[in-house]
PDB file of C-alpha atoms in Angstrom:
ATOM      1  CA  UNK A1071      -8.476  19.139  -4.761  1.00  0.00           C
ATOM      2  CA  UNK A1072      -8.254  16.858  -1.715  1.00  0.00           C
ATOM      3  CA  UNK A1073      -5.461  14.257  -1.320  1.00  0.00           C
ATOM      4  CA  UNK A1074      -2.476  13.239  -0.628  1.00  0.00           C
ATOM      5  CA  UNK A1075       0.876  14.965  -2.829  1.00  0.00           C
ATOM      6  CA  UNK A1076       4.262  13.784  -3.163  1.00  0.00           C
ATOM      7  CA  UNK A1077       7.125  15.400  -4.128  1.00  0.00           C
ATOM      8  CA  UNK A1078       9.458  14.947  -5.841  1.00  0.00           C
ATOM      9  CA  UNK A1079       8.405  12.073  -8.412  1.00  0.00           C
ATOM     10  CA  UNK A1080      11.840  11.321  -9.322  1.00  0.00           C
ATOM     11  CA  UNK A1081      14.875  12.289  -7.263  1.00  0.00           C
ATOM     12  CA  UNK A1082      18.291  11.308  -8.109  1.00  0.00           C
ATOM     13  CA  UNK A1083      20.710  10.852  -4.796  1.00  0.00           C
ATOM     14  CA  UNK A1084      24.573  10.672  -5.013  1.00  0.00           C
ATOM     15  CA  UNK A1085      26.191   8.030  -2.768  1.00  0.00           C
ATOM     16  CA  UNK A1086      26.927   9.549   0.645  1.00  0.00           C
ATOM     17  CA  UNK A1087      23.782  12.057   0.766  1.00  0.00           C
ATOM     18  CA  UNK A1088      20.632  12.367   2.394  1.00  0.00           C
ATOM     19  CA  UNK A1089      17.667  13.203   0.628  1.00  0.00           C
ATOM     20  CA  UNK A1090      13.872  14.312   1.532  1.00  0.00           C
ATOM     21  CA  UNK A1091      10.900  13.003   0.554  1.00  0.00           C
ATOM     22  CA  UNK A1092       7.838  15.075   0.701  1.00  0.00           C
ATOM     23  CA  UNK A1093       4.103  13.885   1.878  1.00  0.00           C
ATOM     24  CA  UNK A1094       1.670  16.584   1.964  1.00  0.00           C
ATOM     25  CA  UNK A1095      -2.483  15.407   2.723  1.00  0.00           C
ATOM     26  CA  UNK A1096      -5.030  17.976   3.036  1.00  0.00           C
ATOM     27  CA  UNK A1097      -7.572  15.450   4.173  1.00  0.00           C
ATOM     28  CA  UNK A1098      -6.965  15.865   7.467  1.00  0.00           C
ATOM     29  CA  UNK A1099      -6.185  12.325   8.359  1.00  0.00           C
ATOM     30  CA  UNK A1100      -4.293  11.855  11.596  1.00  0.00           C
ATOM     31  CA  UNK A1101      -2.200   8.511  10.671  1.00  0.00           C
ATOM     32  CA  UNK A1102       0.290   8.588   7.759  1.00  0.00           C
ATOM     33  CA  UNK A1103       2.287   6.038   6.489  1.00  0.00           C
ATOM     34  CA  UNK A1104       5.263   5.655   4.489  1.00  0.00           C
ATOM     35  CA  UNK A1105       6.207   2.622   2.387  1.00  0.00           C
ATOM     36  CA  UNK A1106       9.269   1.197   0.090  1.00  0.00           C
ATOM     37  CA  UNK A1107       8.728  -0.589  -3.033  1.00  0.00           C
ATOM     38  CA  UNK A1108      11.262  -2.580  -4.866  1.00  0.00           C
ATOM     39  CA  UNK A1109      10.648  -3.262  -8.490  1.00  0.00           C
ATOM     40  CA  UNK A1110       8.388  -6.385  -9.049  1.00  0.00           C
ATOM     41  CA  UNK A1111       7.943  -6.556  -5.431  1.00  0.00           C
ATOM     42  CA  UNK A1112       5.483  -5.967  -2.504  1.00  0.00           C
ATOM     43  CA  UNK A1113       4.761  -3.040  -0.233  1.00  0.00           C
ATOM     44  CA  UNK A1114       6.985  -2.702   2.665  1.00  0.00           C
ATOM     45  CA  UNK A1115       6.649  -0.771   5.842  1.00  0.00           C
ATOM     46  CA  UNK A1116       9.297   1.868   6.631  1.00  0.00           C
ATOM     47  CA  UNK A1117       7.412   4.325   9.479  1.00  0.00           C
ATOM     48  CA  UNK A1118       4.145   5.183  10.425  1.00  0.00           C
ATOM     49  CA  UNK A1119       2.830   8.243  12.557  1.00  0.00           C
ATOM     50  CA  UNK A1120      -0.489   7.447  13.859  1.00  0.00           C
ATOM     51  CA  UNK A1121      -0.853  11.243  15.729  1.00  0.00           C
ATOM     52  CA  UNK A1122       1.165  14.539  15.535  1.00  0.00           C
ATOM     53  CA  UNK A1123       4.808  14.653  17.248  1.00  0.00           C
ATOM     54  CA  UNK A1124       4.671  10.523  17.342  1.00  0.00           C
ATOM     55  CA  UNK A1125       5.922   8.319  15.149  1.00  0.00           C
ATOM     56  CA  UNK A1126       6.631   4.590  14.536  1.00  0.00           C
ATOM     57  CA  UNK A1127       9.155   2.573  13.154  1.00  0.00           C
ATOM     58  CA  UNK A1128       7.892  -0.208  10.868  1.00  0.00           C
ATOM     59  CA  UNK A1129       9.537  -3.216   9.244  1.00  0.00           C
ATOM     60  CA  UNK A1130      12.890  -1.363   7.297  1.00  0.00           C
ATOM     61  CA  UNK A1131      13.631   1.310   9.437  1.00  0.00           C
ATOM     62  CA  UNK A1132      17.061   1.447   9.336  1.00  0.00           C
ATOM     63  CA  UNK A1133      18.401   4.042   7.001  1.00  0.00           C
ATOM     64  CA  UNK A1134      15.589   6.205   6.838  1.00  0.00           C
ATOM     65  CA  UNK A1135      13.989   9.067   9.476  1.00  0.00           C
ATOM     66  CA  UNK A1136      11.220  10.972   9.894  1.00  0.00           C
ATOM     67  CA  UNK A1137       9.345  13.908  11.743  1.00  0.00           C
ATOM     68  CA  UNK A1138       5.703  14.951  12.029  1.00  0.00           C
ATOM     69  CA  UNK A1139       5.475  18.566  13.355  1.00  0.00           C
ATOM     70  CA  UNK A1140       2.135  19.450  11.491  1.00  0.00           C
ATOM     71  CA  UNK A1141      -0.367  17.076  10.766  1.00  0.00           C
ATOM     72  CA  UNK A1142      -0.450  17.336   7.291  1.00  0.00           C
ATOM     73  CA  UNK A1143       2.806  16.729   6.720  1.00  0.00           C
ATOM     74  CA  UNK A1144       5.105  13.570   7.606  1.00  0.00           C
ATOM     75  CA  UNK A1145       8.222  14.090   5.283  1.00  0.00           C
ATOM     76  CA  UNK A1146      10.792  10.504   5.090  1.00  0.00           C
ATOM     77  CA  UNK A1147      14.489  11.429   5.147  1.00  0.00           C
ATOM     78  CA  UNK A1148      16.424   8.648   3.316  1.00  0.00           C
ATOM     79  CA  UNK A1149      20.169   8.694   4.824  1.00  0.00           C
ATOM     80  CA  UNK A1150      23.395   7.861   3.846  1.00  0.00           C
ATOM     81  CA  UNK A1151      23.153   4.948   5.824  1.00  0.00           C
ATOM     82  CA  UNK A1152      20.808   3.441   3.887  1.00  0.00           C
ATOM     83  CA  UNK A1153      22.907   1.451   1.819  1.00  0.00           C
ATOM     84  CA  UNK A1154      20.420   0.410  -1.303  1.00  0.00           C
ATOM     85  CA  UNK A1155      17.702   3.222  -1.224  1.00  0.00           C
ATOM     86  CA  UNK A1156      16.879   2.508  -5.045  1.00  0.00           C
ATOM     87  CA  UNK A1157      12.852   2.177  -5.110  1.00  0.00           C
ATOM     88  CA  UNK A1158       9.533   3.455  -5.460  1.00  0.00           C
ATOM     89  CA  UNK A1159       8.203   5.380  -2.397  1.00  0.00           C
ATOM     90  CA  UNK A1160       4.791   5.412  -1.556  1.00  0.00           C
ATOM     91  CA  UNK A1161       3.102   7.901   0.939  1.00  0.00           C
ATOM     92  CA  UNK A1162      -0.459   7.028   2.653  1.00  0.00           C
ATOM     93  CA  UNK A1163      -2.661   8.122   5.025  1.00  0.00           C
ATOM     94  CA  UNK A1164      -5.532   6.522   7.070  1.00  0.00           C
ATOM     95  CA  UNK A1165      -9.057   7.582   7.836  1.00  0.00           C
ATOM     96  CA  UNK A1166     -11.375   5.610  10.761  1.00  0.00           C
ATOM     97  CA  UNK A1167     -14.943   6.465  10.263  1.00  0.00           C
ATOM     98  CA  UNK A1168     -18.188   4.521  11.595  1.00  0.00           C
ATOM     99  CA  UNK A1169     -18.822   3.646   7.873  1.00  0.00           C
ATOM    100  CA  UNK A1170     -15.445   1.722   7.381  1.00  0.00           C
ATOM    101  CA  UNK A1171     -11.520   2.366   6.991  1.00  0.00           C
ATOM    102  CA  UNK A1172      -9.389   3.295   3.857  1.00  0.00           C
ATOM    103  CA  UNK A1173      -5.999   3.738   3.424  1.00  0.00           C
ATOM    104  CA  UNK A1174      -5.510   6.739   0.400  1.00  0.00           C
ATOM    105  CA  UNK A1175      -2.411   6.903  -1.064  1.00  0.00           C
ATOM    106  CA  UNK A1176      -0.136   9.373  -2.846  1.00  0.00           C
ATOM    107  CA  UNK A1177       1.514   8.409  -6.587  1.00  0.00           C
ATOM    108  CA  UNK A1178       4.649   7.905  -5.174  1.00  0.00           C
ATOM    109  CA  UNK A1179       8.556   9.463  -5.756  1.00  0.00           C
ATOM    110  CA  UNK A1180      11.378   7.432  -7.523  1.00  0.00           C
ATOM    111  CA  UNK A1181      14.278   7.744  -5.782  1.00  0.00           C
ATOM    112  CA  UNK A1182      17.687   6.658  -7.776  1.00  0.00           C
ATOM    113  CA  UNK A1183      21.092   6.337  -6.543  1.00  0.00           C
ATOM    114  CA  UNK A1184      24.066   7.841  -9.355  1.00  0.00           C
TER     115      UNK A1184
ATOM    116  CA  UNK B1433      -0.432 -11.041   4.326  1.00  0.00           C
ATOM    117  CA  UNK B1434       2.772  -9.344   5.507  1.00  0.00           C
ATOM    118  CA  UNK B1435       5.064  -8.457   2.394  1.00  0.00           C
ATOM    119  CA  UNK B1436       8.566  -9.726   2.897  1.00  0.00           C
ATOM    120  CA  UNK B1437       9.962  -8.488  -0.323  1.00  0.00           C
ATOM    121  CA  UNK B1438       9.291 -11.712  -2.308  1.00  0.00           C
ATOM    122  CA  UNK B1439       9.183 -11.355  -6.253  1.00  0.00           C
ATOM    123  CA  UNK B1440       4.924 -11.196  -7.381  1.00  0.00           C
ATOM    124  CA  UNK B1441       3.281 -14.227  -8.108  1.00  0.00           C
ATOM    125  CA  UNK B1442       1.808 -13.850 -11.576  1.00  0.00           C
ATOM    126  CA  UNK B1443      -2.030 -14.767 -12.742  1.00  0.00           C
ATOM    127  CA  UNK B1444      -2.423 -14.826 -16.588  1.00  0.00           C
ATOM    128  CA  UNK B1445      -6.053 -14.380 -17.585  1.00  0.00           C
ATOM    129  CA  UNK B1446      -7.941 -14.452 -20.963  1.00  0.00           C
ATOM    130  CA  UNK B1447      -9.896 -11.583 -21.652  1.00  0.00           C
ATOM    131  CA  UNK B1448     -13.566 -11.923 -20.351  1.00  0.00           C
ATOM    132  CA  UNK B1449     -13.000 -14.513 -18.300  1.00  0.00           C
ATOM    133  CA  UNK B1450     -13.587 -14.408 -14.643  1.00  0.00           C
ATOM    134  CA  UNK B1451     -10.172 -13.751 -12.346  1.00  0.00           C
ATOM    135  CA  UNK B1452      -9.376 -15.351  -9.162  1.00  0.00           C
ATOM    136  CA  UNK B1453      -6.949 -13.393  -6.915  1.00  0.00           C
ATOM    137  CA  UNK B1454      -5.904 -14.901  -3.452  1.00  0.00           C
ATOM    138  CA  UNK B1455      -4.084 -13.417  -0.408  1.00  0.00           C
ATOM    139  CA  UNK B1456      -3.816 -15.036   2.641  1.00  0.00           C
ATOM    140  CA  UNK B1457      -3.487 -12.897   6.047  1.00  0.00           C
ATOM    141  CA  UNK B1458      -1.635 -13.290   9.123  1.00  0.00           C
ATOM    142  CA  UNK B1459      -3.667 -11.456  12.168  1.00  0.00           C
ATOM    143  CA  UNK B1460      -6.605 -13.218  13.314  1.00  0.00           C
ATOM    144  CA  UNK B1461      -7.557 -10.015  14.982  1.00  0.00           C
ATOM    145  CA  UNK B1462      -7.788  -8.028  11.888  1.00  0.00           C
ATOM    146  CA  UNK B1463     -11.136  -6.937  11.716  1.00  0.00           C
ATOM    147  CA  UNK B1464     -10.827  -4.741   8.386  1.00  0.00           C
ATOM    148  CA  UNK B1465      -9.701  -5.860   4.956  1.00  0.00           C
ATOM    149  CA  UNK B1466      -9.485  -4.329   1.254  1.00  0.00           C
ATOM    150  CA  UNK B1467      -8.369  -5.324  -1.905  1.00  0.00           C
ATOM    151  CA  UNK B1468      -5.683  -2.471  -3.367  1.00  0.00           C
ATOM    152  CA  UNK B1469      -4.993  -2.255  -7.429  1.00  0.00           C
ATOM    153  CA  UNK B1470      -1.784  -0.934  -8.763  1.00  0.00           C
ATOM    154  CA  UNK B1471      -1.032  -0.122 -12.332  1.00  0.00           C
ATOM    155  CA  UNK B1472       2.680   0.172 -13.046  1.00  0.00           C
ATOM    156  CA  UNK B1473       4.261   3.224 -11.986  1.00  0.00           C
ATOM    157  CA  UNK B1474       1.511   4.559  -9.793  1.00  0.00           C
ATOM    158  CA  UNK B1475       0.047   4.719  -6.451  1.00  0.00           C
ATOM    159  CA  UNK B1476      -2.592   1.725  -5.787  1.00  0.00           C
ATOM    160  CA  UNK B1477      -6.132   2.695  -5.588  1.00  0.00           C
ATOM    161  CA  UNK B1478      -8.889   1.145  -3.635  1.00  0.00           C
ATOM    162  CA  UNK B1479     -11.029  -1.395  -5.074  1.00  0.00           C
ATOM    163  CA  UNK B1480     -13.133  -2.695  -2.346  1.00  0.00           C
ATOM    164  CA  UNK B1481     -13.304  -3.271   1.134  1.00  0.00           C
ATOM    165  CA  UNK B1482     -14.837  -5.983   3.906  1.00  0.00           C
ATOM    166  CA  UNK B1483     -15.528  -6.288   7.648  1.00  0.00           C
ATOM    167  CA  UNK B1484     -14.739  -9.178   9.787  1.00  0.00           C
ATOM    168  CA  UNK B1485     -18.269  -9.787  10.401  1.00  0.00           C
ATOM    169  CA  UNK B1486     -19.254 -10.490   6.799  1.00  0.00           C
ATOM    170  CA  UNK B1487     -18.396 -13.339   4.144  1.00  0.00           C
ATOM    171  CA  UNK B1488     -18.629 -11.793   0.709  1.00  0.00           C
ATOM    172  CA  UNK B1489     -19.373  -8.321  -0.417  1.00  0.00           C
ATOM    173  CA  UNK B1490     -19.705  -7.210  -4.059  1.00  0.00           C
ATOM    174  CA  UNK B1491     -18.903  -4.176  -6.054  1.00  0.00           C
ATOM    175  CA  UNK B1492     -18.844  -3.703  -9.443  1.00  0.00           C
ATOM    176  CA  UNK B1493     -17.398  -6.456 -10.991  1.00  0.00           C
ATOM    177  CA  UNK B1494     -15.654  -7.930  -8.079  1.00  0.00           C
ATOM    178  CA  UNK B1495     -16.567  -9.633  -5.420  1.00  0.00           C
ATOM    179  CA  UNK B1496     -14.357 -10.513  -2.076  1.00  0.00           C
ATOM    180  CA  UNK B1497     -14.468 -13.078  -0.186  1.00  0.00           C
ATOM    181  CA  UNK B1498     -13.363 -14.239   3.287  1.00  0.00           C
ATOM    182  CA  UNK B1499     -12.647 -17.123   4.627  1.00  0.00           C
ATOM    183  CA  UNK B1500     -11.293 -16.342   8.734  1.00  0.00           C
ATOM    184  CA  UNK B1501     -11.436 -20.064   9.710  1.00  0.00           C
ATOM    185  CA  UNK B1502      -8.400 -20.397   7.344  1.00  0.00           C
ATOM    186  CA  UNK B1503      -6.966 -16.417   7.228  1.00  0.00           C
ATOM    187  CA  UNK B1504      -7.797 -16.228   3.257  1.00  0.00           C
ATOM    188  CA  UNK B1505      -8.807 -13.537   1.041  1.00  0.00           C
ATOM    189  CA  UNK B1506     -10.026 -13.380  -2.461  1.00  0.00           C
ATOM    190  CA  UNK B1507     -10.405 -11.243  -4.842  1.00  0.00           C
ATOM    191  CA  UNK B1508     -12.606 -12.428  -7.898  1.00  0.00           C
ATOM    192  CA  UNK B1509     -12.786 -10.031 -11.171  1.00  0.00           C
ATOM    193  CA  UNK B1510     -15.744 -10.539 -13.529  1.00  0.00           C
ATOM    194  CA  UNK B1511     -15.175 -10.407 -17.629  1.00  0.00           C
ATOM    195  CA  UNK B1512     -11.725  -9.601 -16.680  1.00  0.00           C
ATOM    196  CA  UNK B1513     -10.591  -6.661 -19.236  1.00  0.00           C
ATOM    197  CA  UNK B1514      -7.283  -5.743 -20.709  1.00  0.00           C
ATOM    198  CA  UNK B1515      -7.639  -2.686 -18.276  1.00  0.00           C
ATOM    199  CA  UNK B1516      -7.714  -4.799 -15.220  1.00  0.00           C
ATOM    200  CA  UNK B1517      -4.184  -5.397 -15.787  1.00  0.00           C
ATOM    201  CA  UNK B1518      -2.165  -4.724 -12.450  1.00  0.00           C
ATOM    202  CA  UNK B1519      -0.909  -6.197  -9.301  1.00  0.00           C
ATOM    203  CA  UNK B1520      -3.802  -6.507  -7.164  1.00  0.00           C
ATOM    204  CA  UNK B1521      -2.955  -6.184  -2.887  1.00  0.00           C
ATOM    205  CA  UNK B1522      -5.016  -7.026   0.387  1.00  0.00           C
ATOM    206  CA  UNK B1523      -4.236  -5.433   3.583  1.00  0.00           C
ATOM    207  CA  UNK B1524      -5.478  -6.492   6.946  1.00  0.00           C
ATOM    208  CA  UNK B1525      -6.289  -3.356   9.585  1.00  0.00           C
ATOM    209  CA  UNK B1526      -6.254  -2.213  12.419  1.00  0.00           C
ATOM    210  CA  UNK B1527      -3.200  -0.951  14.087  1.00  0.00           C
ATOM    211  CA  UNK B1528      -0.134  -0.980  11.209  1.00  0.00           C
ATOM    212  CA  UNK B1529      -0.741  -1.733   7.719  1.00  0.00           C
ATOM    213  CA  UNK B1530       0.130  -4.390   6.183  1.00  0.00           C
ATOM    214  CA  UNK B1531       0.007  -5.340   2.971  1.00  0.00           C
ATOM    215  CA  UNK B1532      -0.094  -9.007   1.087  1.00  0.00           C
ATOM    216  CA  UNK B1533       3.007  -9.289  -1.431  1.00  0.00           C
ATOM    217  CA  UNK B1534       0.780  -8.621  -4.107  1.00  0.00           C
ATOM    218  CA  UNK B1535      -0.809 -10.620  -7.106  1.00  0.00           C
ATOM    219  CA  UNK B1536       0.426  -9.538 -10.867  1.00  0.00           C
ATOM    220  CA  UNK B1537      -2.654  -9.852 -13.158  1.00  0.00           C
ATOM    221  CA  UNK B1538      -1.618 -10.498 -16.800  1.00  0.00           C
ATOM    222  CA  UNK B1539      -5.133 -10.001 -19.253  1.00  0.00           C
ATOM    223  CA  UNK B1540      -4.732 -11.649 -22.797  1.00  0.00           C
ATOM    224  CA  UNK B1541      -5.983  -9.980 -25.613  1.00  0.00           C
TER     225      UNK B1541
END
């Protein structure tokens, strides 16, 4: 099936570690997206990659890193430095077509600090 | 329509009536918008979509509308049903994403 996968859905992190998220899209979209989402709240920007081996940092940076070696792939790294990383973590990609634009998304990873 | 982290504004709705969801956005160059829908727990799904050049599209159901004199969105559900249910999200394109801080859609039975 085509789409975007995340894994895991729920992680738990221990204080001081990092952790990986995984975003894997087989739809061959060049721009992928990763955003936080605190409980009762809105979407918010962490990084975006709009092309392979480039990458952006969006509105919450700080704490987090990422890489985008292949194009179907654009994993988040949540660091230690990231002091509250508690949230939902959404994964999306973007396709540009003469017909109109859509952002797909994947069904997210929990990520809990013990 | 930039989310800043605020807590959802919440829209309580009897069921079948009609469902008025606003969002108001921030780039006057946006030239792309679309209406998101997220159940609880899950990744949001599109709903519909709208160009710069036009002032009301339908789908099923719903119908968007835009306003750019003003920068505002909305999102209007027909016969709302207990299954509309969700927070409901605009985002303004191109360049980054960005979505509105969301709309939480309470049906009554």
């Amino acid at each position: 099936d085509g789409g975007i996968t995340q894994s895991p859905k729920y992680l738990f992190r221990k204080e001081g570690q990092n952790v990986t998220l995984s975003c894997e899209q087989n739809l061959n979209h060049d721009a992928m997206y990763w955003y936080r989402q605190d409980p009762g709240q809105g979407l918010r920007l962490i990084y975006y990659s709009q092309i392979v081996n480039d990458f952006q940092k969006g509105d919450i940076a700080e704490g987090y890193s990422v890489s985008r070696e292949k194009k179907e792939s654009f994993p988040l790294t949540v660091t230690s430095a990231q002091k509250n990383p508690t949230a939902f973590y959404l994964c999306a990609t973007h396709s540009s077509s003469p017909t109109g634009n859509t952002i797909y998304f994947g069904e997210g990873s929990w990520l809990t600090v013990v | 329509g930039e989310s800043v982290g605020l807590h959802l504004p919440t829209l309580s709705v009897q069921e079948g009536d009609n469902s008025i969801i606003n969002c108001a956005y921030s780039n006057s160059a946006s030239d792309y918008f679309i209406w998101y829908k997220q159940e609880s727990g899950k990744g949001p799904q599109f709903i519909i979509d709208i160009r710069s050049n036009m002032d009301k599209r339908q789908g099923q159901r719903v119908t968007v509308l835009l306003n750019k004199t003003v920068k505002h969105l909305s999102l209007q559900i027909a016969a709302t049903q207990p299954g509309d249910s969700a927070v409901y999200f605009c985002a303004e394109l191109p360049h980054k994403f960005y979505f509105g801080s969301g709309t939480k859609l309470n049906v009554k039975p």
